[in-house]
Amino acid sequence: MLSILIPTYNCNCYRLVNDLHNQCEQSGVEYEIIVGDDMSRDRLSIIANMKMNELSNCRYLPSDEKVGQATLRNRLAKMSKGEILLFIDSDAQVCSDSFISSYLREIDRADVVIGGIVTPNLKPNELIAKCETADLGMPHSYFIVNRTLRYKYEKKADLRRKAAERNKRPYAEMSCFNMMIHRDTFLSVMFDEQCREYGYEDVLFGAEMERRNIRVLHIDNPLQHTGIDTNIQFLDKTETALRTLVKVKDKVGTHSRMYQYAEKCRQNHAEWLVRILYKMTKPLLKHNLLGQKPSLFLFSFYKLGYFLCLEQENT
């Protein structure tokens, strides 16, 4: 039996579930789809997601407790019935009619099979859009929605997301955005529930997989990532993830590129210089990163400086 497990927060994932439901029905596989809500506040998303309870073998489980993605995924796995688990993020979109069947052909080749991620092609007016407020009885005003930073970052990452590239570093490229795993394997490892905020549960999971010598296979069976955050949201998420990394860095080690960069700075006795430059230029860096033409080079420097300063604060 196949259990498709989808954690969600403030996201309408009915279309995703409906597409997965249709493919499972066509494949003839015994299946269930469970969507666990991490205490969403967006009422429109909750109402839309409730409709998936009308689909056969599908359940939407709201919650009045916020536990974080790692704990939620573990809970979904424990309540599932399938021998095979398929973890999918709620901001994914199915982009192949053979998504489920492609996975089913590969699952016996490894304990864990990672399908991958692809970024949709967005038009300029989808990246930077002028939106009108909808407050009734109030004068109309406008605000700018700017998604250029996340989009540029994801498009660059797509260059190394082919399965051939990911299989060169199978554990370091772990992603639970789109991952199929044997139930027994998952329950023997599970996600580290120390990761209560955004970021690095995948990296910790991969590090533990490598320590236990569990077989991991990357294939080209991607889902499209539709959750392209605004620049402000993405920078906030990045800072949250780096705060998580400071807490778990001893477990993550070289599986994290940021940890590797920080180690190189320490080896070259340059971490003090990076911290000083970061503090001096932080307002200018944020001005660029939140603008319409953000630099990925400056984004990398911002992350490194932010992480090194956090480390210093926590020593």
PDB file of N, CA, C and O in Angstrom, residues 237-268:
ATOM      1  N   LYS A 237      12.690  33.572   5.833  1.00  0.00           N
ATOM      2  CA  LYS A 237      12.849  32.119   5.913  1.00  0.00           C
ATOM      3  C   LYS A 237      14.322  31.725   5.979  1.00  0.00           C
ATOM      4  O   LYS A 237      14.711  30.804   6.705  1.00  0.00           O
ATOM      5  N   THR A 238      15.146  32.427   5.199  1.00  0.00           N
ATOM      6  CA  THR A 238      16.577  32.135   5.182  1.00  0.00           C
ATOM      7  C   THR A 238      17.188  32.373   6.554  1.00  0.00           C
ATOM      8  O   THR A 238      17.968  31.553   7.059  1.00  0.00           O
ATOM      9  N   GLU A 239      16.831  33.476   7.185  1.00  0.00           N
ATOM     10  CA  GLU A 239      17.352  33.783   8.510  1.00  0.00           C
ATOM     11  C   GLU A 239      16.864  32.749   9.532  1.00  0.00           C
ATOM     12  O   GLU A 239      17.629  32.319  10.410  1.00  0.00           O
ATOM     13  N   THR A 240      15.604  32.327   9.414  1.00  0.00           N
ATOM     14  CA  THR A 240      15.080  31.295  10.310  1.00  0.00           C
ATOM     15  C   THR A 240      15.852  29.990  10.141  1.00  0.00           C
ATOM     16  O   THR A 240      16.217  29.333  11.121  1.00  0.00           O
ATOM     17  N   ALA A 241      16.109  29.615   8.879  1.00  0.00           N
ATOM     18  CA  ALA A 241      16.843  28.381   8.610  1.00  0.00           C
ATOM     19  C   ALA A 241      18.259  28.439   9.184  1.00  0.00           C
ATOM     20  O   ALA A 241      18.771  27.447   9.728  1.00  0.00           O
ATOM     21  N   LEU A 242      18.904  29.582   9.084  1.00  0.00           N
ATOM     22  CA  LEU A 242      20.263  29.722   9.607  1.00  0.00           C
ATOM     23  C   LEU A 242      20.271  29.680  11.134  1.00  0.00           C
ATOM     24  O   LEU A 242      21.231  29.170  11.742  1.00  0.00           O
ATOM     25  N   ARG A 243      19.222  30.179  11.767  1.00  0.00           N
ATOM     26  CA  ARG A 243      19.114  30.038  13.225  1.00  0.00           C
ATOM     27  C   ARG A 243      18.967  28.568  13.605  1.00  0.00           C
ATOM     28  O   ARG A 243      19.526  28.115  14.611  1.00  0.00           O
ATOM     29  N   THR A 244      18.243  27.814  12.786  1.00  0.00           N
ATOM     30  CA  THR A 244      18.129  26.380  13.014  1.00  0.00           C
ATOM     31  C   THR A 244      19.481  25.703  12.839  1.00  0.00           C
ATOM     32  O   THR A 244      19.865  24.834  13.633  1.00  0.00           O
ATOM     33  N   LEU A 245      20.214  26.104  11.810  1.00  0.00           N
ATOM     34  CA  LEU A 245      21.522  25.503  11.542  1.00  0.00           C
ATOM     35  C   LEU A 245      22.474  25.700  12.721  1.00  0.00           C
ATOM     36  O   LEU A 245      23.234  24.785  13.057  1.00  0.00           O
ATOM     37  N   VAL A 246      22.444  26.868  13.350  1.00  0.00           N
ATOM     38  CA  VAL A 246      23.311  27.105  14.511  1.00  0.00           C
ATOM     39  C   VAL A 246      23.016  26.083  15.613  1.00  0.00           C
ATOM     40  O   VAL A 246      23.932  25.579  16.274  1.00  0.00           O
ATOM     41  N   LYS A 247      21.745  25.717  15.774  1.00  0.00           N
ATOM     42  CA  LYS A 247      21.359  24.767  16.817  1.00  0.00           C
ATOM     43  C   LYS A 247      21.798  23.340  16.502  1.00  0.00           C
ATOM     44  O   LYS A 247      22.105  22.568  17.413  1.00  0.00           O
ATOM     45  N   VAL A 248      21.812  22.992  15.209  1.00  0.00           N
ATOM     46  CA  VAL A 248      22.047  21.581  14.841  1.00  0.00           C
ATOM     47  C   VAL A 248      23.344  21.382  14.074  1.00  0.00           C
ATOM     48  O   VAL A 248      23.574  20.300  13.527  1.00  0.00           O
ATOM     49  N   LYS A 249      24.218  22.366  14.032  1.00  0.00           N
ATOM     50  CA  LYS A 249      25.408  22.302  13.170  1.00  0.00           C
ATOM     51  C   LYS A 249      26.308  21.126  13.497  1.00  0.00           C
ATOM     52  O   LYS A 249      26.952  20.560  12.601  1.00  0.00           O
ATOM     53  N   ASP A 250      26.366  20.704  14.761  1.00  0.00           N
ATOM     54  CA  ASP A 250      27.221  19.580  15.120  1.00  0.00           C
ATOM     55  C   ASP A 250      26.703  18.268  14.524  1.00  0.00           C
ATOM     56  O   ASP A 250      27.476  17.339  14.284  1.00  0.00           O
ATOM     57  N   LYS A 251      25.398  18.190  14.277  1.00  0.00           N
ATOM     58  CA  LYS A 251      24.812  16.998  13.667  1.00  0.00           C
ATOM     59  C   LYS A 251      24.903  17.046  12.142  1.00  0.00           C
ATOM     60  O   LYS A 251      25.006  16.024  11.482  1.00  0.00           O
ATOM     61  N   VAL A 252      24.866  18.260  11.588  1.00  0.00           N
ATOM     62  CA  VAL A 252      24.832  18.438  10.140  1.00  0.00           C
ATOM     63  C   VAL A 252      26.218  18.308   9.520  1.00  0.00           C
ATOM     64  O   VAL A 252      26.429  17.590   8.539  1.00  0.00           O
ATOM     65  N   GLY A 253      27.188  19.009  10.094  1.00  0.00           N
ATOM     66  CA  GLY A 253      28.559  18.958   9.588  1.00  0.00           C
ATOM     67  C   GLY A 253      28.651  19.363   8.132  1.00  0.00           C
ATOM     68  O   GLY A 253      28.006  20.301   7.673  1.00  0.00           O
ATOM     69  N   THR A 254      29.448  18.625   7.378  1.00  0.00           N
ATOM     70  CA  THR A 254      29.749  18.983   5.990  1.00  0.00           C
ATOM     71  C   THR A 254      28.584  18.749   5.033  1.00  0.00           C
ATOM     72  O   THR A 254      28.709  19.044   3.848  1.00  0.00           O
ATOM     73  N   HIS A 255      27.462  18.222   5.508  1.00  0.00           N
ATOM     74  CA  HIS A 255      26.299  18.093   4.631  1.00  0.00           C
ATOM     75  C   HIS A 255      25.706  19.453   4.289  1.00  0.00           C
ATOM     76  O   HIS A 255      24.934  19.574   3.348  1.00  0.00           O
ATOM     77  N   SER A 256      26.064  20.467   5.061  1.00  0.00           N
ATOM     78  CA  SER A 256      25.577  21.822   4.817  1.00  0.00           C
ATOM     79  C   SER A 256      26.645  22.636   4.099  1.00  0.00           C
ATOM     80  O   SER A 256      27.772  22.764   4.594  1.00  0.00           O
ATOM     81  N   ARG A 257      26.305  23.205   2.944  1.00  0.00           N
ATOM     82  CA  ARG A 257      27.249  24.071   2.240  1.00  0.00           C
ATOM     83  C   ARG A 257      27.609  25.295   3.091  1.00  0.00           C
ATOM     84  O   ARG A 257      28.753  25.743   3.084  1.00  0.00           O
ATOM     85  N   MET A 258      26.631  25.832   3.810  1.00  0.00           N
ATOM     86  CA  MET A 258      26.917  26.987   4.652  1.00  0.00           C
ATOM     87  C   MET A 258      27.929  26.635   5.728  1.00  0.00           C
ATOM     88  O   MET A 258      28.834  27.426   6.029  1.00  0.00           O
ATOM     89  N   TYR A 259      27.805  25.477   6.308  1.00  0.00           N
ATOM     90  CA  TYR A 259      28.778  25.027   7.314  1.00  0.00           C
ATOM     91  C   TYR A 259      30.169  24.917   6.692  1.00  0.00           C
ATOM     92  O   TYR A 259      31.165  25.308   7.304  1.00  0.00           O
ATOM     93  N   GLN A 260      30.230  24.402   5.459  1.00  0.00           N
ATOM     94  CA  GLN A 260      31.515  24.276   4.774  1.00  0.00           C
ATOM     95  C   GLN A 260      32.147  25.648   4.533  1.00  0.00           C
ATOM     96  O   GLN A 260      33.355  25.836   4.735  1.00  0.00           O
ATOM     97  N   TYR A 261      31.336  26.621   4.091  1.00  0.00           N
ATOM     98  CA  TYR A 261      31.855  27.964   3.842  1.00  0.00           C
ATOM     99  C   TYR A 261      32.366  28.593   5.136  1.00  0.00           C
ATOM    100  O   TYR A 261      33.417  29.254   5.151  1.00  0.00           O
ATOM    101  N   ALA A 262      31.618  28.398   6.218  1.00  0.00           N
ATOM    102  CA  ALA A 262      32.037  28.952   7.504  1.00  0.00           C
ATOM    103  C   ALA A 262      33.344  28.317   7.971  1.00  0.00           C
ATOM    104  O   ALA A 262      34.217  28.999   8.519  1.00  0.00           O
ATOM    105  N   GLU A 263      33.492  27.017   7.732  1.00  0.00           N
ATOM    106  CA  GLU A 263      34.724  26.328   8.111  1.00  0.00           C
ATOM    107  C   GLU A 263      35.923  26.868   7.336  1.00  0.00           C
ATOM    108  O   GLU A 263      37.012  27.045   7.883  1.00  0.00           O
ATOM    109  N   LYS A 264      35.715  27.155   6.054  1.00  0.00           N
ATOM    110  CA  LYS A 264      36.808  27.721   5.255  1.00  0.00           C
ATOM    111  C   LYS A 264      37.215  29.088   5.789  1.00  0.00           C
ATOM    112  O   LYS A 264      38.411  29.426   5.823  1.00  0.00           O
ATOM    113  N   CYS A 265      36.238  29.884   6.203  1.00  0.00           N
ATOM    114  CA  CYS A 265      36.548  31.183   6.788  1.00  0.00           C
ATOM    115  C   CYS A 265      37.380  31.015   8.058  1.00  0.00           C
ATOM    116  O   CYS A 265      38.356  31.742   8.275  1.00  0.00           O
ATOM    117  N   ARG A 266      37.007  30.052   8.882  1.00  0.00           N
ATOM    118  CA  ARG A 266      37.744  29.840  10.122  1.00  0.00           C
ATOM    119  C   ARG A 266      39.162  29.354   9.846  1.00  0.00           C
ATOM    120  O   ARG A 266      40.119  29.773  10.495  1.00  0.00           O
ATOM    121  N   GLN A 267      39.289  28.443   8.873  1.00  0.00           N
ATOM    122  CA  GLN A 267      40.609  27.916   8.542  1.00  0.00           C
ATOM    123  C   GLN A 267      41.543  29.006   8.038  1.00  0.00           C
ATOM    124  O   GLN A 267      42.753  28.958   8.255  1.00  0.00           O
ATOM    125  N   ASN A 268      40.962  30.006   7.357  1.00  0.00           N
ATOM    126  CA  ASN A 268      41.760  31.109   6.821  1.00  0.00           C
ATOM    127  C   ASN A 268      41.761  32.330   7.747  1.00  0.00           C
ATOM    128  O   ASN A 268      42.227  33.406   7.356  1.00  0.00           O
TER     129      ASN A 268
END
